[in-house]
Amino acid sequence: MDMIVTEALDLKKSDDIDASVSLIWVRQAEEVVRTSVLSSEWRWMWTACPKLHFNGVDDARRNGGNQNSQMFIDGVNAVLQKHRGKFVDNLEIKFIAENKQVYHINNWIRFAISSRTRKLAFDLASPRNGQGHRDHYRFPFELLDKESVCCLQCLQLSFVCLKPPSQFVGLPNLRKLELYLVKTTRRDLENMLCNCCKLERLSLVRCHLNDELRVTQPLSHLQYLQVICCRITKLEFHAANLSTFVYDGSCIPFSLHHASKLENAKISFIGAILQHVAESLLDGLPNIQNLTLQLALSWLEVYWN
């Protein structure tokens, strides 16, 4: 049983892998070791770990914001090399990325594609808590083939740029999409969402369009919609089975007329005028059953008789 953990630790010594990377891998190996006691046939299952998580952001915070980027990259590459050619269900990488590291990030995307990954999460935090001048990493849609787009079921992206090509066919089996501080345009985001016909959960946080977001293509599987602190002027979705809607931001018009099964809505309006709030809710959420409303009113118009 010790052989598996020892080999993981030896890899740490020989390849100088970052402590957080090797620790996660060792913990996963220990779980497989306990399982391998039940059957000798499972003894070498440690080389096919279905979930890989790498977190360089927390280490950087513990070190006063300093990240040893090359050590982290070397660690990730060494572990991925051990799993090359094997199925990896879940790949999550949190990393303070720089422009010069695009080559490595693209290779990690290629690994996910070849490993038929179903859940992919890339949190490419900007330097100095988002105050740096790094360009958003452009997600390489051109690397996705027909097989990989069908495998992907969950996609979480932070600090990236979304610009799918005109011939992009969408992600037909995507169930969950979470975007945080993603740079995109109304047209690109609408085209992408319209081609995710099985989407069940959508979260947009601080994704500034400075425009409307109108997804007129029916998303019949969408059940959860969250829009937080996004600069959007109007929100329109055709989601007949939507059950939960969460919104935090400026008072804007909603259009969720097809959401006949909408049970819960939690809405926070910032700098709102009460009359505009009433219009937005009455016109946009006619079928809501339970509403939690938080208001930061700019002024209240009063009529005296």
mmCIF file of C-alpha atoms in Angstrom:
data_model
loop_
_atom_site.group_PDB
_atom_site.id
_atom_site.type_symbol
_atom_site.label_atom_id
_atom_site.label_comp_id
_atom_site.label_asym_id
_atom_site.label_seq_id
_atom_site.Cartn_x
_atom_site.Cartn_y
_atom_site.Cartn_z
ATOM 1 C CA MET A 1 0.000 0.000 0.000
ATOM 2 C CA ASP A 2 2.850 2.382 0.734
ATOM 3 C CA MET A 3 4.240 1.959 -2.763
ATOM 4 C CA ILE A 4 1.667 4.238 -4.334
ATOM 5 C CA VAL A 5 2.084 7.121 -1.915
ATOM 6 C CA THR A 6 5.856 6.751 -1.960
ATOM 7 C CA GLU A 7 5.951 6.977 -5.740
ATOM 8 C CA ALA A 8 3.894 10.160 -5.658
ATOM 9 C CA LEU A 9 6.268 11.653 -3.105
ATOM 10 C CA ASP A 10 9.314 10.538 -5.097
ATOM 11 C CA LEU A 11 7.900 12.371 -8.112
ATOM 12 C CA LYS A 12 7.702 15.458 -5.946
ATOM 13 C CA LYS A 13 11.400 15.169 -5.095
ATOM 14 C CA SER A 14 12.629 14.383 -8.569
ATOM 15 C CA ASP A 15 10.556 16.883 -10.533
ATOM 16 C CA ASP A 16 10.330 19.585 -7.869
ATOM 17 C CA ILE A 17 6.522 19.640 -7.936
ATOM 18 C CA ASP A 18 4.706 22.300 -5.973
ATOM 19 C CA ALA A 19 3.519 21.073 -2.573
ATOM 20 C CA SER A 20 -0.152 21.776 -3.215
ATOM 21 C CA VAL A 21 -0.133 19.820 -6.469
ATOM 22 C CA SER A 22 1.537 16.756 -4.993
ATOM 23 C CA LEU A 23 -0.596 16.900 -1.835
ATOM 24 C CA ILE A 24 -3.829 16.690 -3.811
ATOM 25 C CA TRP A 25 -2.441 13.821 -5.853
ATOM 26 C CA VAL A 26 -1.200 11.955 -2.781
ATOM 27 C CA ARG A 27 -4.587 12.289 -1.087
ATOM 28 C CA GLN A 28 -6.274 10.841 -4.164
ATOM 29 C CA ALA A 29 -3.712 8.056 -4.234
ATOM 30 C CA GLU A 30 -4.356 7.261 -0.578
ATOM 31 C CA GLU A 31 -8.070 6.849 -1.322
ATOM 32 C CA VAL A 32 -7.250 4.387 -4.098
ATOM 33 C CA VAL A 33 -4.843 2.561 -1.774
ATOM 34 C CA ARG A 34 -7.649 1.952 0.701
ATOM 35 C CA THR A 35 -9.802 0.671 -2.159
ATOM 36 C CA SER A 36 -7.031 -1.579 -3.482
ATOM 37 C CA VAL A 37 -7.066 -3.548 -0.241
ATOM 38 C CA LEU A 38 -10.361 -5.053 -1.380
ATOM 39 C CA SER A 39 -8.912 -6.492 -4.569
ATOM 40 C CA SER A 40 -5.396 -6.946 -5.925
ATOM 41 C CA GLU A 41 -6.771 -6.203 -9.400
ATOM 42 C CA TRP A 42 -7.396 -2.616 -8.332
ATOM 43 C CA ARG A 43 -3.871 -2.049 -7.058
ATOM 44 C CA TRP A 44 -2.726 0.014 -10.037
ATOM 45 C CA MET A 45 -5.893 2.092 -10.440
ATOM 46 C CA TRP A 46 -3.996 5.047 -8.920
ATOM 47 C CA THR A 47 -2.659 5.874 -12.383
ATOM 48 C CA ALA A 48 -6.212 6.573 -13.651
ATOM 49 C CA CYS A 49 -7.441 9.295 -11.313
ATOM 50 C CA PRO A 50 -10.779 10.637 -12.616
ATOM 51 C CA LYS A 51 -10.540 14.008 -10.808
ATOM 52 C CA LEU A 52 -7.579 16.384 -10.925
ATOM 53 C CA HIS A 53 -7.549 19.691 -9.047
ATOM 54 C CA PHE A 54 -4.647 22.170 -9.070
ATOM 55 C CA ASN A 55 -4.753 25.362 -7.019
ATOM 56 C CA GLY A 56 -1.961 27.896 -7.346
ATOM 57 C CA VAL A 57 -4.080 30.879 -6.261
ATOM 58 C CA ASP A 58 -4.410 29.919 -2.593
ATOM 59 C CA ASP A 59 -0.685 29.199 -2.365
ATOM 60 C CA ALA A 60 0.081 32.630 -3.792
ATOM 61 C CA ARG A 61 -2.167 34.278 -1.217
ATOM 62 C CA ARG A 62 -0.464 32.417 1.598
ATOM 63 C CA ASN A 63 2.868 33.647 0.255
ATOM 64 C CA GLY A 64 1.870 37.296 0.203
ATOM 65 C CA GLY A 65 0.640 37.267 -3.384
ATOM 66 C CA ASN A 66 3.794 35.721 -4.813
ATOM 67 C CA GLN A 67 3.377 32.682 -7.030
ATOM 68 C CA ASN A 68 6.153 30.483 -8.338
ATOM 69 C CA SER A 69 4.576 30.162 -11.769
ATOM 70 C CA GLN A 70 7.172 27.888 -13.309
ATOM 71 C CA MET A 71 7.075 25.485 -10.384
ATOM 72 C CA PHE A 72 3.281 25.325 -10.588
ATOM 73 C CA ILE A 73 3.360 24.753 -14.362
ATOM 74 C CA ASP A 74 5.992 22.030 -14.012
ATOM 75 C CA GLY A 75 3.909 20.338 -11.340
ATOM 76 C CA VAL A 76 0.731 20.376 -13.400
ATOM 77 C CA ASN A 77 2.559 19.119 -16.500
ATOM 78 C CA ALA A 78 4.177 16.261 -14.566
ATOM 79 C CA VAL A 79 0.855 15.020 -13.141
ATOM 80 C CA LEU A 80 -0.962 15.375 -16.476
ATOM 81 C CA GLN A 81 1.805 13.415 -18.157
ATOM 82 C CA LYS A 82 1.166 10.557 -15.712
ATOM 83 C CA HIS A 83 -2.509 10.540 -16.759
ATOM 84 C CA ARG A 84 -2.039 11.038 -20.483
ATOM 85 C CA GLY A 85 -4.155 8.652 -22.527
ATOM 86 C CA LYS A 86 -6.497 7.940 -19.597
ATOM 87 C CA PHE A 87 -10.017 9.137 -18.852
ATOM 88 C CA VAL A 88 -10.161 12.195 -16.569
ATOM 89 C CA ASP A 89 -13.709 13.116 -15.595
ATOM 90 C CA ASN A 90 -12.933 16.392 -13.812
ATOM 91 C CA LEU A 91 -10.084 18.850 -14.446
ATOM 92 C CA GLU A 92 -9.898 22.048 -12.406
ATOM 93 C CA ILE A 93 -7.009 24.521 -12.529
ATOM 94 C CA LYS A 94 -6.769 27.755 -10.508
ATOM 95 C CA PHE A 95 -3.794 29.801 -11.561
ATOM 96 C CA ILE A 96 -2.585 33.411 -11.618
ATOM 97 C CA ALA A 97 -1.873 33.465 -15.323
ATOM 98 C CA GLU A 98 0.316 35.761 -17.414
ATOM 99 C CA ASN A 99 0.285 36.423 -21.148
ATOM 100 C CA LYS A 100 3.467 34.449 -21.746
ATOM 101 C CA GLN A 101 1.892 31.252 -20.345
ATOM 102 C CA VAL A 102 -0.763 30.828 -23.053
ATOM 103 C CA TYR A 103 1.198 27.922 -24.554
ATOM 104 C CA HIS A 104 0.914 25.878 -21.343
ATOM 105 C CA ILE A 105 -2.760 26.734 -20.823
ATOM 106 C CA ASN A 106 -3.578 25.633 -24.368
ATOM 107 C CA ASN A 107 -1.769 22.351 -23.710
ATOM 108 C CA TRP A 108 -3.904 21.811 -20.598
ATOM 109 C CA ILE A 109 -7.001 22.353 -22.731
ATOM 110 C CA ARG A 110 -5.655 19.814 -25.231
ATOM 111 C CA PHE A 111 -5.161 17.341 -22.386
ATOM 112 C CA ALA A 112 -8.776 17.799 -21.290
ATOM 113 C CA ILE A 113 -9.966 17.188 -24.826
ATOM 114 C CA SER A 114 -7.910 14.022 -25.271
ATOM 115 C CA SER A 115 -8.991 12.766 -21.814
ATOM 116 C CA ARG A 116 -12.710 13.165 -22.668
ATOM 117 C CA THR A 117 -13.178 15.458 -19.660
ATOM 118 C CA ARG A 118 -16.794 16.117 -18.704
ATOM 119 C CA LYS A 119 -16.212 18.866 -16.120
ATOM 120 C CA LEU A 120 -13.673 21.555 -16.979
ATOM 121 C CA ALA A 121 -12.895 24.521 -14.709
ATOM 122 C CA PHE A 122 -10.280 27.186 -15.453
ATOM 123 C CA ASP A 123 -9.881 30.056 -12.990
ATOM 124 C CA LEU A 124 -7.119 32.175 -14.504
ATOM 125 C CA ALA A 125 -6.974 34.875 -11.874
ATOM 126 C CA SER A 126 -5.472 38.174 -12.884
ATOM 127 C CA PRO A 127 -2.279 39.346 -11.094
ATOM 128 C CA ARG A 128 -2.648 41.425 -7.939
ATOM 129 C CA ASN A 129 -6.284 40.521 -7.262
ATOM 130 C CA GLY A 130 -7.516 41.563 -10.675
ATOM 131 C CA GLN A 131 -5.685 44.906 -10.739
ATOM 132 C CA GLY A 132 -3.018 43.810 -13.203
ATOM 133 C CA HIS A 133 -2.949 44.548 -16.920
ATOM 134 C CA ARG A 134 -2.919 40.995 -18.243
ATOM 135 C CA ASP A 135 -5.105 40.417 -21.284
ATOM 136 C CA HIS A 136 -7.932 37.956 -20.866
ATOM 137 C CA TYR A 137 -6.943 34.492 -22.026
ATOM 138 C CA ARG A 138 -8.904 33.660 -25.181
ATOM 139 C CA PHE A 139 -10.612 30.314 -24.810
ATOM 140 C CA PRO A 140 -9.446 28.164 -27.773
ATOM 141 C CA PHE A 141 -12.734 26.980 -29.276
ATOM 142 C CA GLU A 142 -10.817 25.893 -32.375
ATOM 143 C CA LEU A 143 -9.243 23.047 -30.367
ATOM 144 C CA LEU A 144 -12.621 21.447 -29.702
ATOM 145 C CA ASP A 145 -13.625 18.635 -32.030
ATOM 146 C CA LYS A 146 -16.983 16.895 -32.398
ATOM 147 C CA GLU A 147 -16.160 14.275 -29.771
ATOM 148 C CA SER A 148 -14.927 16.721 -27.151
ATOM 149 C CA VAL A 149 -17.881 19.102 -27.461
ATOM 150 C CA CYS A 150 -20.186 16.141 -26.906
ATOM 151 C CA CYS A 151 -18.276 15.017 -23.791
ATOM 152 C CA LEU A 152 -18.273 18.384 -22.035
ATOM 153 C CA GLN A 153 -21.122 18.691 -19.509
ATOM 154 C CA CYS A 154 -19.881 21.365 -17.088
ATOM 155 C CA LEU A 155 -17.781 24.420 -17.935
ATOM 156 C CA GLN A 156 -16.526 26.983 -15.412
ATOM 157 C CA LEU A 157 -14.401 29.865 -16.681
ATOM 158 C CA SER A 158 -12.928 32.919 -14.943
ATOM 159 C CA PHE A 159 -10.851 35.766 -16.385
ATOM 160 C CA VAL A 160 -11.106 34.514 -19.972
ATOM 161 C CA CYS A 161 -12.295 35.924 -23.290
ATOM 162 C CA LEU A 162 -15.094 34.130 -25.130
ATOM 163 C CA LYS A 163 -15.148 34.612 -28.887
ATOM 164 C CA PRO A 164 -16.435 31.452 -30.567
ATOM 165 C CA PRO A 165 -15.862 31.161 -34.322
ATOM 166 C CA SER A 166 -18.744 31.768 -36.692
ATOM 167 C CA GLN A 167 -18.966 28.045 -37.508
ATOM 168 C CA PHE A 168 -19.070 26.999 -33.844
ATOM 169 C CA VAL A 169 -21.787 24.362 -33.400
ATOM 170 C CA GLY A 170 -22.154 24.835 -29.640
ATOM 171 C CA LEU A 171 -21.864 22.444 -26.716
ATOM 172 C CA PRO A 172 -24.784 20.056 -27.267
ATOM 173 C CA ASN A 173 -24.494 18.193 -23.933
ATOM 174 C CA LEU A 174 -23.473 21.067 -21.664
ATOM 175 C CA ARG A 175 -25.560 21.048 -18.465
ATOM 176 C CA LYS A 176 -23.835 23.717 -16.376
ATOM 177 C CA LEU A 177 -22.103 26.947 -17.407
ATOM 178 C CA GLU A 178 -20.499 29.365 -14.940
ATOM 179 C CA LEU A 179 -18.775 32.515 -16.188
ATOM 180 C CA TYR A 180 -16.953 34.954 -13.896
ATOM 181 C CA LEU A 181 -15.292 38.157 -15.124
ATOM 182 C CA VAL A 182 -15.486 36.856 -18.662
ATOM 183 C CA LYS A 183 -14.881 39.258 -21.526
ATOM 184 C CA THR A 184 -17.298 38.789 -24.393
ATOM 185 C CA THR A 185 -19.884 40.561 -26.516
ATOM 186 C CA ARG A 186 -23.642 40.311 -26.675
ATOM 187 C CA ARG A 187 -23.523 38.578 -30.048
ATOM 188 C CA ASP A 188 -20.898 36.009 -29.037
ATOM 189 C CA LEU A 189 -22.589 35.150 -25.749
ATOM 190 C CA GLU A 190 -26.040 34.898 -27.290
ATOM 191 C CA ASN A 191 -24.753 32.653 -30.089
ATOM 192 C CA MET A 192 -23.031 30.398 -27.588
ATOM 193 C CA LEU A 193 -26.063 30.095 -25.296
ATOM 194 C CA CYS A 194 -28.443 29.470 -28.174
ATOM 195 C CA ASN A 195 -26.336 26.420 -29.087
ATOM 196 C CA CYS A 196 -26.365 24.905 -25.578
ATOM 197 C CA CYS A 197 -29.781 23.279 -25.869
ATOM 198 C CA LYS A 198 -29.412 21.019 -22.784
ATOM 199 C CA LEU A 199 -28.219 23.719 -20.406
ATOM 200 C CA GLU A 200 -29.716 23.338 -16.911
ATOM 201 C CA ARG A 201 -27.768 25.894 -14.835
ATOM 202 C CA LEU A 202 -26.344 29.233 -15.969
ATOM 203 C CA SER A 203 -24.401 31.689 -13.798
ATOM 204 C CA LEU A 204 -23.030 35.034 -15.026
ATOM 205 C CA VAL A 205 -21.010 37.076 -12.534
ATOM 206 C CA ARG A 206 -19.397 40.402 -13.442
ATOM 207 C CA CYS A 207 -19.617 39.721 -17.164
ATOM 208 C CA HIS A 208 -20.117 43.190 -18.615
ATOM 209 C CA LEU A 209 -21.893 43.379 -21.961
ATOM 210 C CA ASN A 210 -23.022 47.008 -21.772
ATOM 211 C CA ASP A 211 -25.898 45.820 -23.909
ATOM 212 C CA GLU A 212 -28.987 43.613 -23.850
ATOM 213 C CA LEU A 213 -28.847 39.843 -23.424
ATOM 214 C CA ARG A 214 -31.631 38.189 -25.410
ATOM 215 C CA VAL A 215 -31.615 34.404 -25.747
ATOM 216 C CA THR A 216 -34.658 33.760 -27.880
ATOM 217 C CA GLN A 217 -33.770 30.161 -28.704
ATOM 218 C CA PRO A 218 -35.803 27.941 -26.327
ATOM 219 C CA LEU A 219 -33.705 26.535 -23.479
ATOM 220 C CA SER A 220 -36.246 23.986 -22.302
ATOM 221 C CA HIS A 221 -33.866 22.340 -19.785
ATOM 222 C CA LEU A 222 -32.764 25.547 -18.035
ATOM 223 C CA GLN A 223 -33.836 25.435 -14.386
ATOM 224 C CA TYR A 224 -31.463 27.862 -12.647
ATOM 225 C CA LEU A 225 -30.427 31.328 -13.850
ATOM 226 C CA GLN A 226 -28.119 33.656 -11.922
ATOM 227 C CA VAL A 227 -26.956 37.099 -13.073
ATOM 228 C CA ILE A 228 -24.805 39.020 -10.590
ATOM 229 C CA CYS A 229 -23.237 42.484 -11.035
ATOM 230 C CA CYS A 230 -23.291 42.374 -14.838
ATOM 231 C CA ARG A 231 -23.636 45.534 -16.902
ATOM 232 C CA ILE A 232 -26.672 44.444 -18.904
ATOM 233 C CA THR A 233 -29.476 46.731 -20.068
ATOM 234 C CA LYS A 234 -32.165 44.082 -20.597
ATOM 235 C CA LEU A 235 -32.504 40.369 -19.852
ATOM 236 C CA GLU A 236 -34.646 38.057 -21.967
ATOM 237 C CA PHE A 237 -34.755 34.257 -21.867
ATOM 238 C CA HIS A 238 -37.080 31.660 -23.339
ATOM 239 C CA ALA A 239 -36.940 29.037 -20.562
ATOM 240 C CA ALA A 240 -40.219 27.253 -19.951
ATOM 241 C CA ASN A 241 -38.884 25.097 -17.087
ATOM 242 C CA LEU A 242 -36.969 27.790 -15.208
ATOM 243 C CA SER A 243 -37.605 27.343 -11.472
ATOM 244 C CA THR A 244 -35.041 29.675 -9.810
ATOM 245 C CA PHE A 245 -33.910 33.163 -10.839
ATOM 246 C CA VAL A 246 -31.266 35.168 -8.974
ATOM 247 C CA TYR A 247 -30.393 38.740 -9.970
ATOM 248 C CA ASP A 248 -28.237 41.434 -8.384
ATOM 249 C CA GLY A 249 -27.575 44.704 -10.186
ATOM 250 C CA SER A 250 -29.188 47.754 -11.713
ATOM 251 C CA CYS A 251 -32.927 47.835 -12.270
ATOM 252 C CA ILE A 252 -33.431 46.592 -15.826
ATOM 253 C CA PRO A 253 -36.360 45.143 -17.786
ATOM 254 C CA PHE A 254 -36.836 41.379 -17.504
ATOM 255 C CA SER A 255 -38.581 39.170 -20.006
ATOM 256 C CA LEU A 256 -39.202 35.678 -18.655
ATOM 257 C CA HIS A 257 -42.766 35.331 -19.902
ATOM 258 C CA HIS A 258 -42.350 31.693 -20.879
ATOM 259 C CA ALA A 259 -41.161 30.689 -17.385
ATOM 260 C CA SER A 260 -44.495 29.311 -16.238
ATOM 261 C CA LYS A 261 -42.812 27.085 -13.603
ATOM 262 C CA LEU A 262 -40.811 29.867 -11.941
ATOM 263 C CA GLU A 263 -41.032 29.186 -8.203
ATOM 264 C CA ASN A 264 -38.321 31.285 -6.548
ATOM 265 C CA ALA A 265 -36.760 34.603 -7.439
ATOM 266 C CA LYS A 266 -34.226 36.551 -5.378
ATOM 267 C CA ILE A 267 -33.705 40.025 -6.765
ATOM 268 C CA SER A 268 -31.505 42.868 -5.516
ATOM 269 C CA PHE A 269 -31.804 46.209 -7.298
ATOM 270 C CA ILE A 270 -29.136 48.875 -6.839
ATOM 271 C CA GLY A 271 -30.021 52.559 -7.219
ATOM 272 C CA ALA A 272 -33.551 51.732 -8.257
ATOM 273 C CA ILE A 273 -36.657 53.899 -8.576
ATOM 274 C CA LEU A 274 -39.667 52.211 -7.015
ATOM 275 C CA GLN A 275 -41.912 52.776 -10.019
ATOM 276 C CA HIS A 276 -39.320 51.182 -12.304
ATOM 277 C CA VAL A 277 -39.008 48.223 -9.945
ATOM 278 C CA ALA A 278 -42.752 47.584 -10.109
ATOM 279 C CA GLU A 279 -42.750 47.775 -13.893
ATOM 280 C CA SER A 280 -39.801 45.396 -14.214
ATOM 281 C CA LEU A 281 -41.280 42.772 -11.904
ATOM 282 C CA LEU A 282 -44.890 42.927 -13.045
ATOM 283 C CA ASP A 283 -44.035 42.884 -16.726
ATOM 284 C CA GLY A 284 -41.096 40.494 -16.622
ATOM 285 C CA LEU A 285 -42.015 37.946 -13.936
ATOM 286 C CA PRO A 286 -45.766 37.414 -14.248
ATOM 287 C CA ASN A 287 -45.693 33.796 -12.992
ATOM 288 C CA ILE A 288 -43.432 34.115 -9.944
ATOM 289 C CA GLN A 289 -44.585 32.258 -6.813
ATOM 290 C CA ASN A 290 -42.008 33.285 -4.177
ATOM 291 C CA LEU A 291 -40.155 36.594 -4.465
ATOM 292 C CA THR A 292 -37.355 37.922 -2.250
ATOM 293 C CA LEU A 293 -36.711 41.563 -3.098
ATOM 294 C CA GLN A 294 -33.936 43.829 -1.832
ATOM 295 C CA LEU A 295 -33.907 47.486 -2.837
ATOM 296 C CA ALA A 296 -31.388 50.303 -2.650
ATOM 297 C CA LEU A 297 -33.718 53.105 -3.745
ATOM 298 C CA SER A 298 -32.322 56.259 -5.306
ATOM 299 C CA TRP A 299 -35.526 58.215 -4.715
ATOM 300 C CA LEU A 300 -39.212 57.640 -4.162
ATOM 301 C CA GLU A 301 -41.788 59.693 -6.033
ATOM 302 C CA VAL A 302 -44.791 60.629 -3.889
ATOM 303 C CA TYR A 303 -48.080 62.116 -5.035
ATOM 304 C CA TRP A 304 -50.083 64.216 -2.570
ATOM 305 C CA ASN A 305 -53.817 64.619 -2.862
#
